[in-house]
Amino acid sequence: MYGPETKNRLKRIEGQVRGVLKMMDEDKDCKDVITQLSAARSAMDRAIGYIVAKNLEGCIRDAHEEGESAEELINEAVQMIVKSR
């Protein structure tokens, strides 16, 4: 379910967070630290959206093959995204 693209995204985020910690150790300017933290948060939001979309894609395909409606699945996906904010 979680392919290499998903894991690569999270590894990049991990690198960003490590970079922020290094910046803090080096007493970098607060604005620069916040900028990098904001970038990491944006990347995390995009990763959440990517994971939800990929999961939803598979679920809709399965529902279609079984002749079921995907409306509830779509609503659940939207709720997952809303809760992550």
mmCIF file with all atom_site columns, N, CA and C in Angstrom, residues 11-78:
data_model
loop_
_atom_site.group_PDB
_atom_site.id
_atom_site.type_symbol
_atom_site.label_atom_id
_atom_site.label_alt_id
_atom_site.label_comp_id
_atom_site.label_asym_id
_atom_site.label_entity_id
_atom_site.label_seq_id
_atom_site.pdbx_PDB_ins_code
_atom_site.Cartn_x
_atom_site.Cartn_y
_atom_site.Cartn_z
_atom_site.occupancy
_atom_site.B_iso_or_equiv
_atom_site.pdbx_formal_charge
_atom_site.auth_seq_id
_atom_site.auth_comp_id
_atom_site.auth_asym_id
_atom_site.auth_atom_id
_atom_site.pdbx_PDB_model_num
ATOM 1   N N  . LYS A 1 11 ? 10.896  10.508 3.997  1.00 0.00 ? 11 LYS A N  1
ATOM 2   C CA . LYS A 1 11 ? 12.338  10.637 4.239  1.00 0.00 ? 11 LYS A CA 1
ATOM 3   C C  . LYS A 1 11 ? 12.810  12.069 3.997  1.00 0.00 ? 11 LYS A C  1
ATOM 4   N N  . ARG A 1 12 ? 12.247  12.729 2.974  1.00 0.00 ? 12 ARG A N  1
ATOM 5   C CA . ARG A 1 12 ? 12.598  14.133 2.726  1.00 0.00 ? 12 ARG A CA 1
ATOM 6   C C  . ARG A 1 12 ? 12.140  15.006 3.891  1.00 0.00 ? 12 ARG A C  1
ATOM 7   N N  . ILE A 1 13 ? 10.950  14.724 4.411  1.00 0.00 ? 13 ILE A N  1
ATOM 8   C CA . ILE A 1 13 ? 10.439  15.485 5.561  1.00 0.00 ? 13 ILE A CA 1
ATOM 9   C C  . ILE A 1 13 ? 11.339  15.254 6.768  1.00 0.00 ? 13 ILE A C  1
ATOM 10  N N  . GLU A 1 14 ? 11.739  14.004 6.961  1.00 0.00 ? 14 GLU A N  1
ATOM 11  C CA . GLU A 1 14 ? 12.653  13.681 8.062  1.00 0.00 ? 14 GLU A CA 1
ATOM 12  C C  . GLU A 1 14 ? 13.936  14.507 7.932  1.00 0.00 ? 14 GLU A C  1
ATOM 13  N N  . GLY A 1 15 ? 14.455  14.614 6.717  1.00 0.00 ? 15 GLY A N  1
ATOM 14  C CA . GLY A 1 15 ? 15.657  15.407 6.478  1.00 0.00 ? 15 GLY A CA 1
ATOM 15  C C  . GLY A 1 15 ? 15.430  16.884 6.789  1.00 0.00 ? 15 GLY A C  1
ATOM 16  N N  . GLN A 1 16 ? 14.249  17.381 6.432  1.00 0.00 ? 16 GLN A N  1
ATOM 17  C CA . GLN A 1 16 ? 13.925  18.776 6.740  1.00 0.00 ? 16 GLN A CA 1
ATOM 18  C C  . GLN A 1 16 ? 13.912  19.010 8.251  1.00 0.00 ? 16 GLN A C  1
ATOM 19  N N  . VAL A 1 17 ? 13.319  18.096 8.989  1.00 0.00 ? 17 VAL A N  1
ATOM 20  C CA . VAL A 1 17 ? 13.234  18.248 10.441 1.00 0.00 ? 17 VAL A CA 1
ATOM 21  C C  . VAL A 1 17 ? 14.634  18.159 11.064 1.00 0.00 ? 17 VAL A C  1
ATOM 22  N N  . ARG A 1 18 ? 15.455  17.253 10.567 1.00 0.00 ? 18 ARG A N  1
ATOM 23  C CA . ARG A 1 18 ? 16.837  17.184 11.058 1.00 0.00 ? 18 ARG A CA 1
ATOM 24  C C  . ARG A 1 18 ? 17.573  18.496 10.769 1.00 0.00 ? 18 ARG A C  1
ATOM 25  N N  . GLY A 1 19 ? 17.295  19.066 9.603  1.00 0.00 ? 19 GLY A N  1
ATOM 26  C CA . GLY A 1 19 ? 17.903  20.349 9.259  1.00 0.00 ? 19 GLY A CA 1
ATOM 27  C C  . GLY A 1 19 ? 17.474  21.452 10.216 1.00 0.00 ? 19 GLY A C  1
ATOM 28  N N  . VAL A 1 20 ? 16.210  21.444 10.607 1.00 0.00 ? 20 VAL A N  1
ATOM 29  C CA . VAL A 1 20 ? 15.722  22.440 11.566 1.00 0.00 ? 20 VAL A CA 1
ATOM 30  C C  . VAL A 1 20 ? 16.420  22.264 12.909 1.00 0.00 ? 20 VAL A C  1
ATOM 31  N N  . LEU A 1 21 ? 16.569  21.028 13.347 1.00 0.00 ? 21 LEU A N  1
ATOM 32  C CA . LEU A 1 21 ? 17.264  20.783 14.614 1.00 0.00 ? 21 LEU A CA 1
ATOM 33  C C  . LEU A 1 21 ? 18.701  21.285 14.558 1.00 0.00 ? 21 LEU A C  1
ATOM 34  N N  . LYS A 1 22 ? 19.355  21.072 13.427 1.00 0.00 ? 22 LYS A N  1
ATOM 35  C CA . LYS A 1 22 ? 20.727  21.562 13.255 1.00 0.00 ? 22 LYS A CA 1
ATOM 36  C C  . LYS A 1 22 ? 20.754  23.088 13.291 1.00 0.00 ? 22 LYS A C  1
ATOM 37  N N  . MET A 1 23 ? 19.772  23.712 12.630 1.00 0.00 ? 23 MET A N  1
ATOM 38  C CA . MET A 1 23 ? 19.685  25.170 12.657 1.00 0.00 ? 23 MET A CA 1
ATOM 39  C C  . MET A 1 23 ? 19.543  25.685 14.085 1.00 0.00 ? 23 MET A C  1
ATOM 40  N N  . MET A 1 24 ? 18.737  24.976 14.882 1.00 0.00 ? 24 MET A N  1
ATOM 41  C CA . MET A 1 24 ? 18.550  25.379 16.275 1.00 0.00 ? 24 MET A CA 1
ATOM 42  C C  . MET A 1 24 ? 19.851  25.233 17.053 1.00 0.00 ? 24 MET A C  1
ATOM 43  N N  . ASP A 1 25 ? 20.567  24.124 16.822 1.00 0.00 ? 25 ASP A N  1
ATOM 44  C CA . ASP A 1 25 ? 21.850  23.915 17.491 1.00 0.00 ? 25 ASP A CA 1
ATOM 45  C C  . ASP A 1 25 ? 22.849  25.011 17.138 1.00 0.00 ? 25 ASP A C  1
ATOM 46  N N  . GLU A 1 26 ? 22.726  25.539 15.920 1.00 0.00 ? 26 GLU A N  1
ATOM 47  C CA . GLU A 1 26 ? 23.630  26.588 15.437 1.00 0.00 ? 26 GLU A CA 1
ATOM 48  C C  . GLU A 1 26 ? 23.091  27.989 15.727 1.00 0.00 ? 26 GLU A C  1
ATOM 49  N N  . ASP A 1 27 ? 22.005  28.062 16.517 1.00 0.00 ? 27 ASP A N  1
ATOM 50  C CA . ASP A 1 27 ? 21.379  29.339 16.875 1.00 0.00 ? 27 ASP A CA 1
ATOM 51  C C  . ASP A 1 27 ? 21.068  30.208 15.662 1.00 0.00 ? 27 ASP A C  1
ATOM 52  N N  . LYS A 1 28 ? 20.508  29.591 14.639 1.00 0.00 ? 28 LYS A N  1
ATOM 53  C CA . LYS A 1 28 ? 20.111  30.336 13.447 1.00 0.00 ? 28 LYS A CA 1
ATOM 54  C C  . LYS A 1 28 ? 18.942  31.261 13.786 1.00 0.00 ? 28 LYS A C  1
ATOM 55  N N  . ASP A 1 29 ? 18.734  32.234 12.935 1.00 0.00 ? 29 ASP A N  1
ATOM 56  C CA . ASP A 1 29 ? 17.686  33.223 13.138 1.00 0.00 ? 29 ASP A CA 1
ATOM 57  C C  . ASP A 1 29 ? 16.309  32.554 13.228 1.00 0.00 ? 29 ASP A C  1
ATOM 58  N N  . CYS A 1 30 ? 15.479  33.069 14.112 1.00 0.00 ? 30 CYS A N  1
ATOM 59  C CA . CYS A 1 30 ? 14.126  32.541 14.342 1.00 0.00 ? 30 CYS A CA 1
ATOM 60  C C  . CYS A 1 30 ? 13.320  32.486 13.048 1.00 0.00 ? 30 CYS A C  1
ATOM 61  N N  . LYS A 1 31 ? 13.401  33.527 12.217 1.00 0.00 ? 31 LYS A N  1
ATOM 62  C CA . LYS A 1 31 ? 12.648  33.553 10.963 1.00 0.00 ? 31 LYS A CA 1
ATOM 63  C C  . LYS A 1 31 ? 13.037  32.390 10.060 1.00 0.00 ? 31 LYS A C  1
ATOM 64  N N  . ASP A 1 32 ? 14.320  32.081 10.004 1.00 0.00 ? 32 ASP A N  1
ATOM 65  C CA . ASP A 1 32 ? 14.784  30.976 9.164  1.00 0.00 ? 32 ASP A CA 1
ATOM 66  C C  . ASP A 1 32 ? 14.293  29.639 9.687  1.00 0.00 ? 32 ASP A C  1
ATOM 67  N N  . VAL A 1 33 ? 14.288  29.476 10.997 1.00 0.00 ? 33 VAL A N  1
ATOM 68  C CA . VAL A 1 33 ? 13.797  28.238 11.610 1.00 0.00 ? 33 VAL A CA 1
ATOM 69  C C  . VAL A 1 33 ? 12.307  28.065 11.315 1.00 0.00 ? 33 VAL A C  1
ATOM 70  N N  . ILE A 1 34 ? 11.546  29.132 11.494 1.00 0.00 ? 34 ILE A N  1
ATOM 71  C CA . ILE A 1 34 ? 10.109  29.077 11.242 1.00 0.00 ? 34 ILE A CA 1
ATOM 72  C C  . ILE A 1 34 ? 9.830   28.789 9.772  1.00 0.00 ? 34 ILE A C  1
ATOM 73  N N  . THR A 1 35 ? 10.609  29.395 8.887  1.00 0.00 ? 35 THR A N  1
ATOM 74  C CA . THR A 1 35 ? 10.439  29.144 7.454  1.00 0.00 ? 35 THR A CA 1
ATOM 75  C C  . THR A 1 35 ? 10.631  27.668 7.144  1.00 0.00 ? 35 THR A C  1
ATOM 76  N N  . GLN A 1 36 ? 11.660  27.065 7.711  1.00 0.00 ? 36 GLN A N  1
ATOM 77  C CA . GLN A 1 36 ? 11.917  25.650 7.458  1.00 0.00 ? 36 GLN A CA 1
ATOM 78  C C  . GLN A 1 36 ? 10.859  24.758 8.103  1.00 0.00 ? 36 GLN A C  1
ATOM 79  N N  . LEU A 1 37 ? 10.398  25.120 9.290  1.00 0.00 ? 37 LEU A N  1
ATOM 80  C CA . LEU A 1 37 ? 9.322   24.351 9.929  1.00 0.00 ? 37 LEU A CA 1
ATOM 81  C C  . LEU A 1 37 ? 8.037   24.430 9.110  1.00 0.00 ? 37 LEU A C  1
ATOM 82  N N  . SER A 1 38 ? 7.752   25.598 8.566  1.00 0.00 ? 38 SER A N  1
ATOM 83  C CA . SER A 1 38 ? 6.569   25.758 7.719  1.00 0.00 ? 38 SER A CA 1
ATOM 84  C C  . SER A 1 38 ? 6.676   24.906 6.466  1.00 0.00 ? 38 SER A C  1
ATOM 85  N N  . ALA A 1 39 ? 7.877   24.850 5.899  1.00 0.00 ? 39 ALA A N  1
ATOM 86  C CA . ALA A 1 39 ? 8.097   24.013 4.713  1.00 0.00 ? 39 ALA A CA 1
ATOM 87  C C  . ALA A 1 39 ? 7.877   22.542 5.052  1.00 0.00 ? 39 ALA A C  1
ATOM 88  N N  . ALA A 1 40 ? 8.353   22.116 6.218  1.00 0.00 ? 40 ALA A N  1
ATOM 89  C CA . ALA A 1 40 ? 8.164   20.724 6.640  1.00 0.00 ? 40 ALA A CA 1
ATOM 90  C C  . ALA A 1 40 ? 6.688   20.426 6.867  1.00 0.00 ? 40 ALA A C  1
ATOM 91  N N  . ARG A 1 41 ? 5.968   21.379 7.462  1.00 0.00 ? 41 ARG A N  1
ATOM 92  C CA . ARG A 1 41 ? 4.534   21.186 7.681  1.00 0.00 ? 41 ARG A CA 1
ATOM 93  C C  . ARG A 1 41 ? 3.788   21.088 6.351  1.00 0.00 ? 41 ARG A C  1
ATOM 94  N N  . SER A 1 42 ? 4.144   21.929 5.397  1.00 0.00 ? 42 SER A N  1
ATOM 95  C CA . SER A 1 42 ? 3.512   21.870 4.072  1.00 0.00 ? 42 SER A CA 1
ATOM 96  C C  . SER A 1 42 ? 3.787   20.528 3.400  1.00 0.00 ? 42 SER A C  1
ATOM 97  N N  . ALA A 1 43 ? 5.020   20.056 3.535  1.00 0.00 ? 43 ALA A N  1
ATOM 98  C CA . ALA A 1 43 ? 5.371   18.764 2.953  1.00 0.00 ? 43 ALA A CA 1
ATOM 99  C C  . ALA A 1 43 ? 4.583   17.643 3.621  1.00 0.00 ? 43 ALA A C  1
ATOM 100 N N  . MET A 1 44 ? 4.374   17.745 4.918  1.00 0.00 ? 44 MET A N  1
ATOM 101 C CA . MET A 1 44 ? 3.584   16.744 5.645  1.00 0.00 ? 44 MET A CA 1
ATOM 102 C C  . MET A 1 44 ? 2.139   16.768 5.163  1.00 0.00 ? 44 MET A C  1
ATOM 103 N N  . ASP A 1 45 ? 1.579   17.957 4.984  1.00 0.00 ? 45 ASP A N  1
ATOM 104 C CA . ASP A 1 45 ? 0.207   18.070 4.468  1.00 0.00 ? 45 ASP A CA 1
ATOM 105 C C  . ASP A 1 45 ? 0.091   17.441 3.083  1.00 0.00 ? 45 ASP A C  1
ATOM 106 N N  . ARG A 1 46 ? 1.082   17.687 2.231  1.00 0.00 ? 46 ARG A N  1
ATOM 107 C CA . ARG A 1 46 ? 1.060   17.097 0.890  1.00 0.00 ? 46 ARG A CA 1
ATOM 108 C C  . ARG A 1 46 ? 1.183   15.572 0.970  1.00 0.00 ? 46 ARG A C  1
ATOM 109 N N  . ALA A 1 47 ? 1.985   15.076 1.901  1.00 0.00 ? 47 ALA A N  1
ATOM 110 C CA . ALA A 1 47 ? 2.134   13.625 2.067  1.00 0.00 ? 47 ALA A CA 1
ATOM 111 C C  . ALA A 1 47 ? 0.814   13.003 2.515  1.00 0.00 ? 47 ALA A C  1
ATOM 112 N N  . ILE A 1 48 ? 0.121   13.669 3.421  1.00 0.00 ? 48 ILE A N  1
ATOM 113 C CA . ILE A 1 48 ? -1.185  13.173 3.865  1.00 0.00 ? 48 ILE A CA 1
ATOM 114 C C  . ILE A 1 48 ? -2.145  13.110 2.683  1.00 0.00 ? 48 ILE A C  1
ATOM 115 N N  . GLY A 1 49 ? -2.189  14.172 1.898  1.00 0.00 ? 49 GLY A N  1
ATOM 116 C CA . GLY A 1 49 ? -3.067  14.195 0.730  1.00 0.00 ? 49 GLY A CA 1
ATOM 117 C C  . GLY A 1 49 ? -2.726  13.100 -0.260 1.00 0.00 ? 49 GLY A C  1
ATOM 118 N N  . TYR A 1 50 ? -1.441  12.869 -0.462 1.00 0.00 ? 50 TYR A N  1
ATOM 119 C CA . TYR A 1 50 ? -0.990  11.832 -1.391 1.00 0.00 ? 50 TYR A CA 1
ATOM 120 C C  . TYR A 1 50 ? -1.425  10.452 -0.905 1.00 0.00 ? 50 TYR A C  1
ATOM 121 N N  . ILE A 1 51 ? -1.227  10.181 0.375  1.00 0.00 ? 51 ILE A N  1
ATOM 122 C CA . ILE A 1 51 ? -1.592  8.873  0.940  1.00 0.00 ? 51 ILE A CA 1
ATOM 123 C C  . ILE A 1 51 ? -3.102  8.660  0.851  1.00 0.00 ? 51 ILE A C  1
ATOM 124 N N  . VAL A 1 52 ? -3.880  9.671  1.218  1.00 0.00 ? 52 VAL A N  1
ATOM 125 C CA . VAL A 1 52 ? -5.338  9.552  1.153  1.00 0.00 ? 52 VAL A CA 1
ATOM 126 C C  . VAL A 1 52 ? -5.779  9.323  -0.292 1.00 0.00 ? 52 VAL A C  1
ATOM 127 N N  . ALA A 1 53 ? -5.195  10.081 -1.219 1.00 0.00 ? 53 ALA A N  1
ATOM 128 C CA . ALA A 1 53 ? -5.587  9.944  -2.629 1.00 0.00 ? 53 ALA A CA 1
ATOM 129 C C  . ALA A 1 53 ? -5.272  8.556  -3.168 1.00 0.00 ? 53 ALA A C  1
ATOM 130 N N  . LYS A 1 54 ? -4.083  8.042  -2.869 1.00 0.00 ? 54 LYS A N  1
ATOM 131 C CA . LYS A 1 54 ? -3.708  6.713  -3.359 1.00 0.00 ? 54 LYS A CA 1
ATOM 132 C C  . LYS A 1 54 ? -4.617  5.642  -2.763 1.00 0.00 ? 54 LYS A C  1
ATOM 133 N N  . ASN A 1 55 ? -4.912  5.760  -1.470 1.00 0.00 ? 55 ASN A N  1
ATOM 134 C CA . ASN A 1 55 ? -5.797  4.799  -0.819 1.00 0.00 ? 55 ASN A CA 1
ATOM 135 C C  . ASN A 1 55 ? -7.197  4.881  -1.422 1.00 0.00 ? 55 ASN A C  1
ATOM 136 N N  . LEU A 1 56 ? -7.683  6.095  -1.613 1.00 0.00 ? 56 LEU A N  1
ATOM 137 C CA . LEU A 1 56 ? -9.013  6.287  -2.176 1.00 0.00 ? 56 LEU A CA 1
ATOM 138 C C  . LEU A 1 56 ? -9.098  5.718  -3.588 1.00 0.00 ? 56 LEU A C  1
ATOM 139 N N  . GLU A 1 57 ? -8.057  5.927  -4.353 1.00 0.00 ? 57 GLU A N  1
ATOM 140 C CA . GLU A 1 57 ? -8.022  5.392  -5.716 1.00 0.00 ? 57 GLU A CA 1
ATOM 141 C C  . GLU A 1 57 ? -8.237  3.877  -5.716 1.00 0.00 ? 57 GLU A C  1
ATOM 142 N N  . GLY A 1 58 ? -7.511  3.179  -4.853 1.00 0.00 ? 58 GLY A N  1
ATOM 143 C CA . GLY A 1 58 ? -7.655  1.727  -4.766 1.00 0.00 ? 58 GLY A CA 1
ATOM 144 C C  . GLY A 1 58 ? -9.029  1.311  -4.265 1.00 0.00 ? 58 GLY A C  1
ATOM 145 N N  . CYS A 1 59 ? -9.538  2.041  -3.274 1.00 0.00 ? 59 CYS A N  1
ATOM 146 C CA . CYS A 1 59 ? -10.851 1.701  -2.719 1.00 0.00 ? 59 CYS A CA 1
ATOM 147 C C  . CYS A 1 59 ? -11.963 1.911  -3.746 1.00 0.00 ? 59 CYS A C  1
ATOM 148 N N  . ILE A 1 60 ? -11.868 2.991  -4.509 1.00 0.00 ? 60 ILE A N  1
ATOM 149 C CA . ILE A 1 60 ? -12.883 3.253  -5.536 1.00 0.00 ? 60 ILE A CA 1
ATOM 150 C C  . ILE A 1 60 ? -12.830 2.178  -6.614 1.00 0.00 ? 60 ILE A C  1
ATOM 151 N N  . ARG A 1 61 ? -11.632 1.803  -6.998 1.00 0.00 ? 61 ARG A N  1
ATOM 152 C CA . ARG A 1 61 ? -11.482 0.735  -8.004 1.00 0.00 ? 61 ARG A CA 1
ATOM 153 C C  . ARG A 1 61 ? -12.135 -0.548 -7.506 1.00 0.00 ? 61 ARG A C  1
ATOM 154 N N  . ASP A 1 62 ? -11.871 -0.906 -6.240 1.00 0.00 ? 62 ASP A N  1
ATOM 155 C CA . ASP A 1 62 ? -12.453 -2.122 -5.661 1.00 0.00 ? 62 ASP A CA 1
ATOM 156 C C  . ASP A 1 62 ? -13.980 -2.034 -5.598 1.00 0.00 ? 62 ASP A C  1
ATOM 157 N N  . ALA A 1 63 ? -14.484 -0.874 -5.172 1.00 0.00 ? 63 ALA A N  1
ATOM 158 C CA . ALA A 1 63 ? -15.936 -0.696 -5.079 1.00 0.00 ? 63 ALA A CA 1
ATOM 159 C C  . ALA A 1 63 ? -16.577 -0.808 -6.456 1.00 0.00 ? 63 ALA A C  1
ATOM 160 N N  . HIS A 1 64 ? -15.940 -0.221 -7.449 1.00 0.00 ? 64 HIS A N  1
ATOM 161 C CA . HIS A 1 64 ? -16.470 -0.284 -8.815 1.00 0.00 ? 64 HIS A CA 1
ATOM 162 C C  . HIS A 1 64 ? -16.528 -1.732 -9.308 1.00 0.00 ? 64 HIS A C  1
ATOM 163 N N  . GLU A 1 65 ? -15.467 -2.479 -9.024 1.00 0.00 ? 65 GLU A N  1
ATOM 164 C CA . GLU A 1 65 ? -15.435 -3.879 -9.453 1.00 0.00 ? 65 GLU A CA 1
ATOM 165 C C  . GLU A 1 65 ? -16.513 -4.705 -8.770 1.00 0.00 ? 65 GLU A C  1
ATOM 166 N N  . GLU A 1 66 ? -16.860 -4.325 -7.536 1.00 0.00 ? 66 GLU A N  1
ATOM 167 C CA . GLU A 1 66 ? -17.887 -5.049 -6.789 1.00 0.00 ? 66 GLU A CA 1
ATOM 168 C C  . GLU A 1 66 ? -19.282 -4.466 -6.999 1.00 0.00 ? 66 GLU A C  1
ATOM 169 N N  . GLY A 1 67 ? -19.383 -3.449 -7.853 1.00 0.00 ? 67 GLY A N  1
ATOM 170 C CA . GLY A 1 67 ? -20.676 -2.840 -8.149 1.00 0.00 ? 67 GLY A CA 1
ATOM 171 C C  . GLY A 1 67 ? -21.237 -2.003 -7.018 1.00 0.00 ? 67 GLY A C  1
ATOM 172 N N  . GLU A 1 68 ? -20.370 -1.503 -6.142 1.00 0.00 ? 68 GLU A N  1
ATOM 173 C CA . GLU A 1 68 ? -20.817 -0.709 -4.997 1.00 0.00 ? 68 GLU A CA 1
ATOM 174 C C  . GLU A 1 68 ? -20.565 0.774  -5.253 1.00 0.00 ? 68 GLU A C  1
ATOM 175 N N  . SER A 1 69 ? -21.255 1.606  -4.486 1.00 0.00 ? 69 SER A N  1
ATOM 176 C CA . SER A 1 69 ? -21.078 3.055  -4.580 1.00 0.00 ? 69 SER A CA 1
ATOM 177 C C  . SER A 1 69 ? -19.816 3.465  -3.825 1.00 0.00 ? 69 SER A C  1
ATOM 178 N N  . ALA A 1 70 ? -19.135 4.448  -4.348 1.00 0.00 ? 70 ALA A N  1
ATOM 179 C CA . ALA A 1 70 ? -17.913 4.940  -3.710 1.00 0.00 ? 70 ALA A CA 1
ATOM 180 C C  . ALA A 1 70 ? -18.161 6.215  -2.920 1.00 0.00 ? 70 ALA A C  1
ATOM 181 N N  . GLU A 1 71 ? -19.417 6.646  -2.842 1.00 0.00 ? 71 GLU A N  1
ATOM 182 C CA . GLU A 1 71 ? -19.723 7.916  -2.176 1.00 0.00 ? 71 GLU A CA 1
ATOM 183 C C  . GLU A 1 71 ? -19.263 7.940  -0.722 1.00 0.00 ? 71 GLU A C  1
ATOM 184 N N  . GLU A 1 72 ? -19.530 6.863  0.009  1.00 0.00 ? 72 GLU A N  1
ATOM 185 C CA . GLU A 1 72 ? -19.119 6.812  1.412  1.00 0.00 ? 72 GLU A CA 1
ATOM 186 C C  . GLU A 1 72 ? -17.596 6.832  1.538  1.00 0.00 ? 72 GLU A C  1
ATOM 187 N N  . LEU A 1 73 ? -16.911 6.144  0.636  1.00 0.00 ? 73 LEU A N  1
ATOM 188 C CA . LEU A 1 73 ? -15.446 6.138  0.652  1.00 0.00 ? 73 LEU A CA 1
ATOM 189 C C  . LEU A 1 73 ? -14.890 7.543  0.427  1.00 0.00 ? 73 LEU A C  1
ATOM 190 N N  . ILE A 1 74 ? -15.500 8.263  -0.475 1.00 0.00 ? 74 ILE A N  1
ATOM 191 C CA . ILE A 1 74 ? -15.061 9.632  -0.761 1.00 0.00 ? 74 ILE A CA 1
ATOM 192 C C  . ILE A 1 74 ? -15.290 10.519 0.465  1.00 0.00 ? 74 ILE A C  1
ATOM 193 N N  . ASN A 1 75 ? -16.442 10.363 1.104  1.00 0.00 ? 75 ASN A N  1
ATOM 194 C CA . ASN A 1 75 ? -16.720 11.142 2.313  1.00 0.00 ? 75 ASN A CA 1
ATOM 195 C C  . ASN A 1 75 ? -15.712 10.833 3.415  1.00 0.00 ? 75 ASN A C  1
ATOM 196 N N  . GLU A 1 76 ? -15.349 9.564  3.576  1.00 0.00 ? 76 GLU A N  1
ATOM 197 C CA . GLU A 1 76 ? -14.354 9.185  4.581  1.00 0.00 ? 76 GLU A CA 1
ATOM 198 C C  . GLU A 1 76 ? -13.002 9.814  4.263  1.00 0.00 ? 76 GLU A C  1
ATOM 199 N N  . ALA A 1 77 ? -12.625 9.831  3.000  1.00 0.00 ? 77 ALA A N  1
ATOM 200 C CA . ALA A 1 77 ? -11.349 10.420 2.597  1.00 0.00 ? 77 ALA A CA 1
ATOM 201 C C  . ALA A 1 77 ? -11.326 11.916 2.898  1.00 0.00 ? 77 ALA A C  1
ATOM 202 N N  . VAL A 1 78 ? -12.428 12.579 2.601  1.00 0.00 ? 78 VAL A N  1
ATOM 203 C CA . VAL A 1 78 ? -12.516 14.012 2.884  1.00 0.00 ? 78 VAL A CA 1
ATOM 204 C C  . VAL A 1 78 ? -12.384 14.251 4.385  1.00 0.00 ? 78 VAL A C  1
#
